[in-house]
mmCIF file of C-alpha atoms and ligand atoms in Angstrom:
data_model
loop_
_atom_site.group_PDB
_atom_site.id
_atom_site.type_symbol
_atom_site.label_atom_id
_atom_site.label_comp_id
_atom_site.label_asym_id
_atom_site.label_seq_id
_atom_site.Cartn_x
_atom_site.Cartn_y
_atom_site.Cartn_z
ATOM 1 C CA UNK A 1 134.525 229.180 148.032
ATOM 2 C CA UNK A 2 136.353 232.222 146.708
ATOM 3 C CA UNK A 3 134.635 235.515 146.179
ATOM 4 C CA UNK A 4 135.036 237.939 143.288
ATOM 5 C CA UNK A 5 136.978 241.201 143.702
ATOM 6 C CA UNK A 6 134.099 243.003 142.025
ATOM 7 C CA UNK A 7 130.770 241.783 140.663
ATOM 8 C CA UNK A 8 131.203 239.689 137.475
ATOM 9 C CA UNK A 9 129.311 241.229 134.563
ATOM 10 C CA UNK A 10 125.924 239.713 133.743
ATOM 11 C CA UNK A 11 125.567 237.225 130.884
ATOM 12 C CA UNK A 12 124.234 238.870 127.727
ATOM 13 C CA UNK A 13 121.032 237.057 126.766
ATOM 14 C CA UNK A 14 118.648 237.206 123.834
ATOM 15 C CA UNK A 15 114.857 236.757 123.770
ATOM 16 C CA UNK A 16 113.437 233.777 121.881
ATOM 17 C CA UNK A 17 110.102 234.007 120.079
ATOM 18 C CA UNK A 18 107.469 231.927 121.873
ATOM 19 C CA UNK A 19 109.760 231.039 124.772
ATOM 20 C CA UNK A 20 110.021 232.603 128.231
ATOM 21 C CA UNK A 21 113.658 231.600 128.800
ATOM 22 C CA UNK A 22 116.471 233.667 127.277
ATOM 23 C CA UNK A 23 119.280 232.417 124.993
ATOM 24 C CA UNK A 24 122.573 233.148 126.817
ATOM 25 C CA UNK A 25 125.282 234.526 124.535
ATOM 26 C CA UNK A 26 128.702 232.937 124.453
ATOM 27 C CA UNK A 27 130.693 234.086 121.391
ATOM 28 C CA UNK A 28 129.851 236.084 118.283
ATOM 29 C CA UNK A 29 131.497 234.916 115.054
ATOM 30 C CA UNK A 30 131.043 237.096 111.970
ATOM 31 C CA UNK A 31 131.656 236.060 108.365
ATOM 32 C CA UNK A 32 133.325 238.521 105.987
ATOM 33 C CA UNK A 33 132.423 239.003 102.296
ATOM 34 C CA UNK A 34 129.791 236.314 101.986
ATOM 35 C CA UNK A 35 127.795 237.968 99.178
ATOM 36 C CA UNK A 36 129.535 238.599 95.847
ATOM 37 C CA UNK A 37 127.970 242.038 95.284
ATOM 38 C CA UNK A 38 129.046 243.281 98.726
ATOM 39 C CA UNK A 39 132.661 242.128 98.192
ATOM 40 C CA UNK A 40 132.566 244.004 94.897
ATOM 41 C CA UNK A 41 131.319 247.242 96.477
ATOM 42 C CA UNK A 42 134.130 246.926 99.059
ATOM 43 C CA UNK A 43 136.624 246.653 96.201
ATOM 44 C CA UNK A 44 137.879 243.190 97.134
ATOM 45 C CA UNK A 45 137.797 239.755 95.548
ATOM 46 C CA UNK A 46 135.681 236.947 96.978
ATOM 47 C CA UNK A 47 137.350 233.783 98.225
ATOM 48 C CA UNK A 48 134.997 230.993 97.215
ATOM 49 C CA UNK A 49 137.325 228.345 98.622
ATOM 50 C CA UNK A 50 136.796 229.163 102.282
ATOM 51 C CA UNK A 51 135.015 231.714 104.462
ATOM 52 C CA UNK A 52 136.896 234.015 106.832
ATOM 53 C CA UNK A 53 135.822 235.396 110.189
ATOM 54 C CA UNK A 54 136.188 238.128 112.738
ATOM 55 C CA UNK A 55 134.647 238.233 116.193
ATOM 56 C CA UNK A 56 132.641 240.534 118.420
ATOM 57 C CA UNK A 57 132.431 240.264 122.196
ATOM 58 C CA UNK A 58 129.086 239.141 123.590
ATOM 59 C CA UNK A 59 129.126 242.477 125.453
ATOM 60 C CA UNK A 60 128.699 244.210 122.051
ATOM 61 C CA UNK A 61 125.140 242.794 121.909
ATOM 62 C CA UNK A 62 122.254 245.238 121.828
ATOM 63 C CA UNK A 63 118.633 244.239 121.360
ATOM 64 C CA UNK A 64 116.439 245.234 118.472
ATOM 65 C CA UNK A 65 114.458 248.381 119.222
ATOM 66 C CA UNK A 66 117.281 250.066 121.114
ATOM 67 C CA UNK A 67 118.527 253.611 120.697
ATOM 68 C CA UNK A 68 122.325 253.704 120.705
ATOM 69 C CA UNK A 69 124.696 256.679 120.768
ATOM 70 C CA UNK A 70 126.678 257.514 117.626
ATOM 71 C CA UNK A 71 129.902 255.639 118.481
ATOM 72 C CA UNK A 72 133.221 257.318 119.276
ATOM 73 C CA UNK A 73 136.217 257.403 116.938
ATOM 74 C CA UNK A 74 134.386 257.316 113.607
ATOM 75 C CA UNK A 75 132.879 259.635 111.028
ATOM 76 C CA UNK A 76 131.641 256.774 108.825
ATOM 77 C CA UNK A 77 129.342 254.504 110.847
ATOM 78 C CA UNK A 78 127.700 251.797 108.689
ATOM 79 C CA UNK A 79 124.860 249.278 108.962
ATOM 80 C CA UNK A 80 125.203 245.694 107.652
ATOM 81 C CA UNK A 81 122.000 243.625 107.610
ATOM 82 C CA UNK A 82 122.648 239.906 108.197
ATOM 83 C CA UNK A 83 121.052 236.514 108.832
ATOM 84 C CA UNK A 84 122.281 235.272 112.211
ATOM 85 C CA UNK A 85 122.521 231.608 113.231
ATOM 86 C CA UNK A 86 122.229 230.712 116.923
ATOM 87 C CA UNK A 87 124.010 227.499 117.914
ATOM 88 C CA UNK A 88 122.054 225.300 120.319
ATOM 89 C CA UNK A 89 124.182 222.183 120.389
ATOM 90 C CA UNK A 90 127.966 222.296 120.496
ATOM 91 C CA UNK A 91 130.238 220.313 118.245
ATOM 92 C CA UNK A 92 133.739 219.916 116.839
ATOM 93 C CA UNK A 93 134.517 218.950 113.213
ATOM 94 C CA UNK A 94 130.803 218.837 112.425
ATOM 95 C CA UNK A 95 129.988 217.210 109.062
ATOM 96 C CA UNK A 96 128.055 219.486 106.706
ATOM 97 C CA UNK A 97 125.242 216.936 106.482
ATOM 98 C CA UNK A 98 124.698 217.141 110.265
ATOM 99 C CA UNK A 99 125.306 220.892 110.625
ATOM 100 C CA UNK A 100 121.679 221.999 110.858
ATOM 101 C CA UNK A 101 121.139 219.707 113.869
ATOM 102 C CA UNK A 102 123.357 222.139 115.804
ATOM 103 C CA UNK A 103 121.162 225.191 115.072
ATOM 104 C CA UNK A 104 118.948 226.491 117.874
ATOM 105 C CA UNK A 105 117.399 229.168 115.690
ATOM 106 C CA UNK A 106 117.768 232.163 113.405
ATOM 107 C CA UNK A 107 117.591 235.916 113.899
ATOM 108 C CA UNK A 108 117.947 239.230 112.124
ATOM 109 C CA UNK A 109 121.228 240.983 112.922
ATOM 110 C CA UNK A 110 123.000 244.214 112.154
ATOM 111 C CA UNK A 111 126.806 244.075 112.105
ATOM 112 C CA UNK A 112 127.408 247.757 112.916
ATOM 113 C CA UNK A 113 130.761 248.912 111.607
ATOM 114 C CA UNK A 114 133.117 251.890 111.993
ATOM 115 C CA UNK A 115 133.909 251.661 108.282
ATOM 116 C CA UNK A 116 136.692 254.255 108.287
ATOM 117 C CA UNK A 117 138.555 252.353 111.023
ATOM 118 C CA UNK A 118 137.910 248.959 109.396
ATOM 119 C CA UNK A 119 139.284 250.133 106.043
ATOM 120 C CA UNK A 120 142.305 251.810 107.634
ATOM 121 C CA UNK A 121 143.050 248.542 109.442
ATOM 122 C CA UNK A 122 142.477 246.465 106.328
ATOM 123 C CA UNK A 123 144.778 248.647 104.232
ATOM 124 C CA UNK A 124 147.529 248.516 106.878
ATOM 125 C CA UNK A 125 147.042 244.733 107.248
ATOM 126 C CA UNK A 126 146.042 245.175 110.881
ATOM 127 C CA UNK A 127 143.199 243.449 112.773
ATOM 128 C CA UNK A 128 139.653 244.797 112.320
ATOM 129 C CA UNK A 129 138.705 245.039 115.995
ATOM 130 C CA UNK A 130 138.444 248.824 116.225
ATOM 131 C CA UNK A 131 136.187 248.836 113.183
ATOM 132 C CA UNK A 132 134.019 245.887 114.155
ATOM 133 C CA UNK A 133 134.165 244.969 117.837
ATOM 134 C CA UNK A 134 132.883 247.757 120.052
ATOM 135 C CA UNK A 135 129.967 248.633 122.295
ATOM 136 C CA UNK A 136 126.501 248.238 120.710
ATOM 137 C CA UNK A 137 128.003 246.856 117.488
ATOM 138 C CA UNK A 138 126.040 243.580 117.447
ATOM 139 C CA UNK A 139 122.327 244.336 117.064
ATOM 140 C CA UNK A 140 120.040 241.305 117.230
ATOM 141 C CA UNK A 141 116.333 240.518 117.011
ATOM 142 C CA UNK A 142 114.598 237.755 118.948
ATOM 143 C CA UNK A 143 115.753 234.279 117.937
ATOM 144 C CA UNK A 144 113.244 232.125 116.044
ATOM 145 C CA UNK A 145 113.502 228.307 116.355
ATOM 146 C CA UNK A 146 113.318 226.172 113.179
ATOM 147 C CA UNK A 147 109.998 224.771 114.447
ATOM 148 C CA UNK A 148 108.624 228.229 113.488
ATOM 149 C CA UNK A 149 110.783 229.234 110.517
ATOM 150 C CA UNK A 150 112.425 226.096 109.127
ATOM 151 C CA UNK A 151 116.036 226.364 107.958
ATOM 152 C CA UNK A 152 115.915 229.263 105.486
ATOM 153 C CA UNK A 153 118.162 228.800 102.426
ATOM 154 C CA UNK A 154 116.340 231.471 100.418
ATOM 155 C CA UNK A 155 114.200 234.516 101.134
ATOM 156 C CA UNK A 156 114.333 238.285 100.937
ATOM 157 C CA UNK A 157 116.750 240.169 103.202
ATOM 158 C CA UNK A 158 116.238 243.934 103.367
ATOM 159 C CA UNK A 159 117.302 247.036 105.267
ATOM 160 C CA UNK A 160 115.892 250.570 105.186
ATOM 161 C CA UNK A 161 117.087 253.868 106.622
ATOM 162 C CA UNK A 162 114.316 256.358 107.442
ATOM 163 C CA UNK A 163 111.956 254.314 105.264
ATOM 164 C CA UNK A 164 114.218 254.227 102.174
ATOM 165 C CA UNK A 165 115.375 250.748 101.094
ATOM 166 C CA UNK A 166 119.186 250.548 101.096
ATOM 167 C CA UNK A 167 119.837 246.804 101.034
ATOM 168 C CA UNK A 168 117.686 244.265 99.221
ATOM 169 C CA UNK A 169 118.950 240.805 98.405
ATOM 170 C CA UNK A 170 118.178 237.137 98.919
ATOM 171 C CA UNK A 171 119.613 234.538 101.280
ATOM 172 C CA UNK A 172 120.098 232.226 98.288
ATOM 173 C CA UNK A 173 122.996 234.513 97.257
ATOM 174 C CA UNK A 174 125.096 233.610 100.317
ATOM 175 C CA UNK A 175 128.416 232.328 98.954
ATOM 176 C CA UNK A 176 128.986 230.022 101.929
ATOM 177 C CA UNK A 177 125.691 228.552 103.176
ATOM 178 C CA UNK A 178 124.787 227.996 106.828
ATOM 179 C CA UNK A 179 125.765 224.269 106.813
ATOM 180 C CA UNK A 180 129.076 225.110 105.127
ATOM 181 C CA UNK A 181 129.813 227.824 107.705
ATOM 182 C CA UNK A 182 129.019 225.595 110.690
ATOM 183 C CA UNK A 183 131.105 222.712 109.310
ATOM 184 C CA UNK A 184 134.041 224.994 108.425
ATOM 185 C CA UNK A 185 134.057 227.029 111.649
ATOM 186 C CA UNK A 186 133.874 223.849 113.745
ATOM 187 C CA UNK A 187 137.242 222.788 112.312
ATOM 188 C CA UNK A 188 138.802 225.705 114.199
ATOM 189 C CA UNK A 189 136.663 226.007 117.337
ATOM 190 C CA UNK A 190 134.658 223.701 119.547
ATOM 191 C CA UNK A 191 131.316 225.337 118.816
ATOM 192 C CA UNK A 192 129.177 225.714 121.921
ATOM 193 C CA UNK A 193 125.543 226.354 122.720
ATOM 194 C CA UNK A 194 125.214 230.143 122.946
ATOM 195 C CA UNK A 195 127.522 230.906 120.011
ATOM 196 C CA UNK A 196 126.197 233.129 117.217
ATOM 197 C CA UNK A 197 127.281 233.318 113.586
ATOM 198 C CA UNK A 198 126.573 236.556 111.681
ATOM 199 C CA UNK A 199 126.574 235.203 108.128
ATOM 200 C CA UNK A 200 127.579 238.346 106.195
ATOM 201 C CA UNK A 201 125.830 241.265 104.546
ATOM 202 C CA UNK A 202 124.595 241.854 100.999
ATOM 203 C CA UNK A 203 125.423 244.955 98.975
ATOM 204 C CA UNK A 204 124.121 248.427 99.739
ATOM 205 C CA UNK A 205 125.968 249.153 102.983
ATOM 206 C CA UNK A 206 126.251 252.808 103.862
ATOM 207 C CA UNK A 207 126.538 255.454 106.560
ATOM 208 C CA UNK A 208 123.990 256.489 109.167
ATOM 209 C CA UNK A 209 123.768 259.666 111.214
ATOM 210 C CA UNK A 210 122.347 260.726 114.566
ATOM 211 C CA UNK A 211 118.560 260.682 114.380
ATOM 212 C CA UNK A 212 118.378 257.935 111.742
ATOM 213 C CA UNK A 213 115.912 255.060 112.094
ATOM 214 C CA UNK A 214 117.246 251.785 110.704
ATOM 215 C CA UNK A 215 114.947 248.839 110.115
ATOM 216 C CA UNK A 216 115.514 245.465 108.536
ATOM 217 C CA UNK A 217 113.721 242.234 107.810
ATOM 218 C CA UNK A 218 114.335 238.698 106.659
ATOM 219 C CA UNK A 219 111.520 236.760 105.035
ATOM 220 C CA UNK A 220 110.247 234.114 107.426
ATOM 221 C CA UNK A 221 112.419 235.277 110.336
ATOM 222 C CA UNK A 222 111.097 238.699 111.315
ATOM 223 C CA UNK A 223 112.331 242.237 111.649
ATOM 224 C CA UNK A 224 114.881 244.365 113.482
ATOM 225 C CA UNK A 225 115.091 248.055 114.319
ATOM 226 C CA UNK A 226 117.696 250.479 115.606
ATOM 227 C CA UNK A 227 117.630 254.207 116.329
ATOM 228 C CA UNK A 228 120.807 256.245 116.259
ATOM 229 C CA UNK A 229 121.145 258.893 118.930
ATOM 230 C CA UNK A 230 123.687 261.725 119.149
ATOM 231 C CA UNK A 231 127.340 261.098 119.994
ATOM 232 C CA UNK A 232 128.094 260.905 123.732
HETATM 233 MN MN1 LIG B 1 129.203 241.905 108.311
#
């Protein structure tokens, strides 16, 4: 049996409410512009025909309650509050009608974004990685199984900074619903247990600064918190 040249990095893993075992993370898919009012505030048109995606490495995961440093390379660091779907059963070309059978659970997520770098990339028609996929950029609460929360198609989604509400919307305003996303994404990837889908953020995104306390909640799912420390 061959050895490794150096220790392989540990698997990122997420707590599950009411369960001792952790949910091991595989891939993080993120949906862009999935609420009309957020697309509008970003100055772009919505594509109702089909969702689009970008990805974050599982190593970008950070748990709710963490304090993270203000990230390098940006002067416009933004929060994006999102419903996250955790895949528990893999599948390929999943029919919409069967899509929810593949869900392990739901969580609150924050898709943290270096907005200045994302917009520069967007405007130059370059990939979004520098703006979206970086250390501590995928904040996640504990995962809640449908036995505790059902499959939420509606419910309040909110985010506050230092106690002031910045985002307040409803899951019913998702352009592409959870079953649609799972069915569509599974045409392009063999979805696997451990995959996450960040389903997109509503309007009201904005910058945060060192010292800020960010908190969010989704009706029926729970809450999420993040503290921003100084730059390294
Ligand atoms: Mn997002």
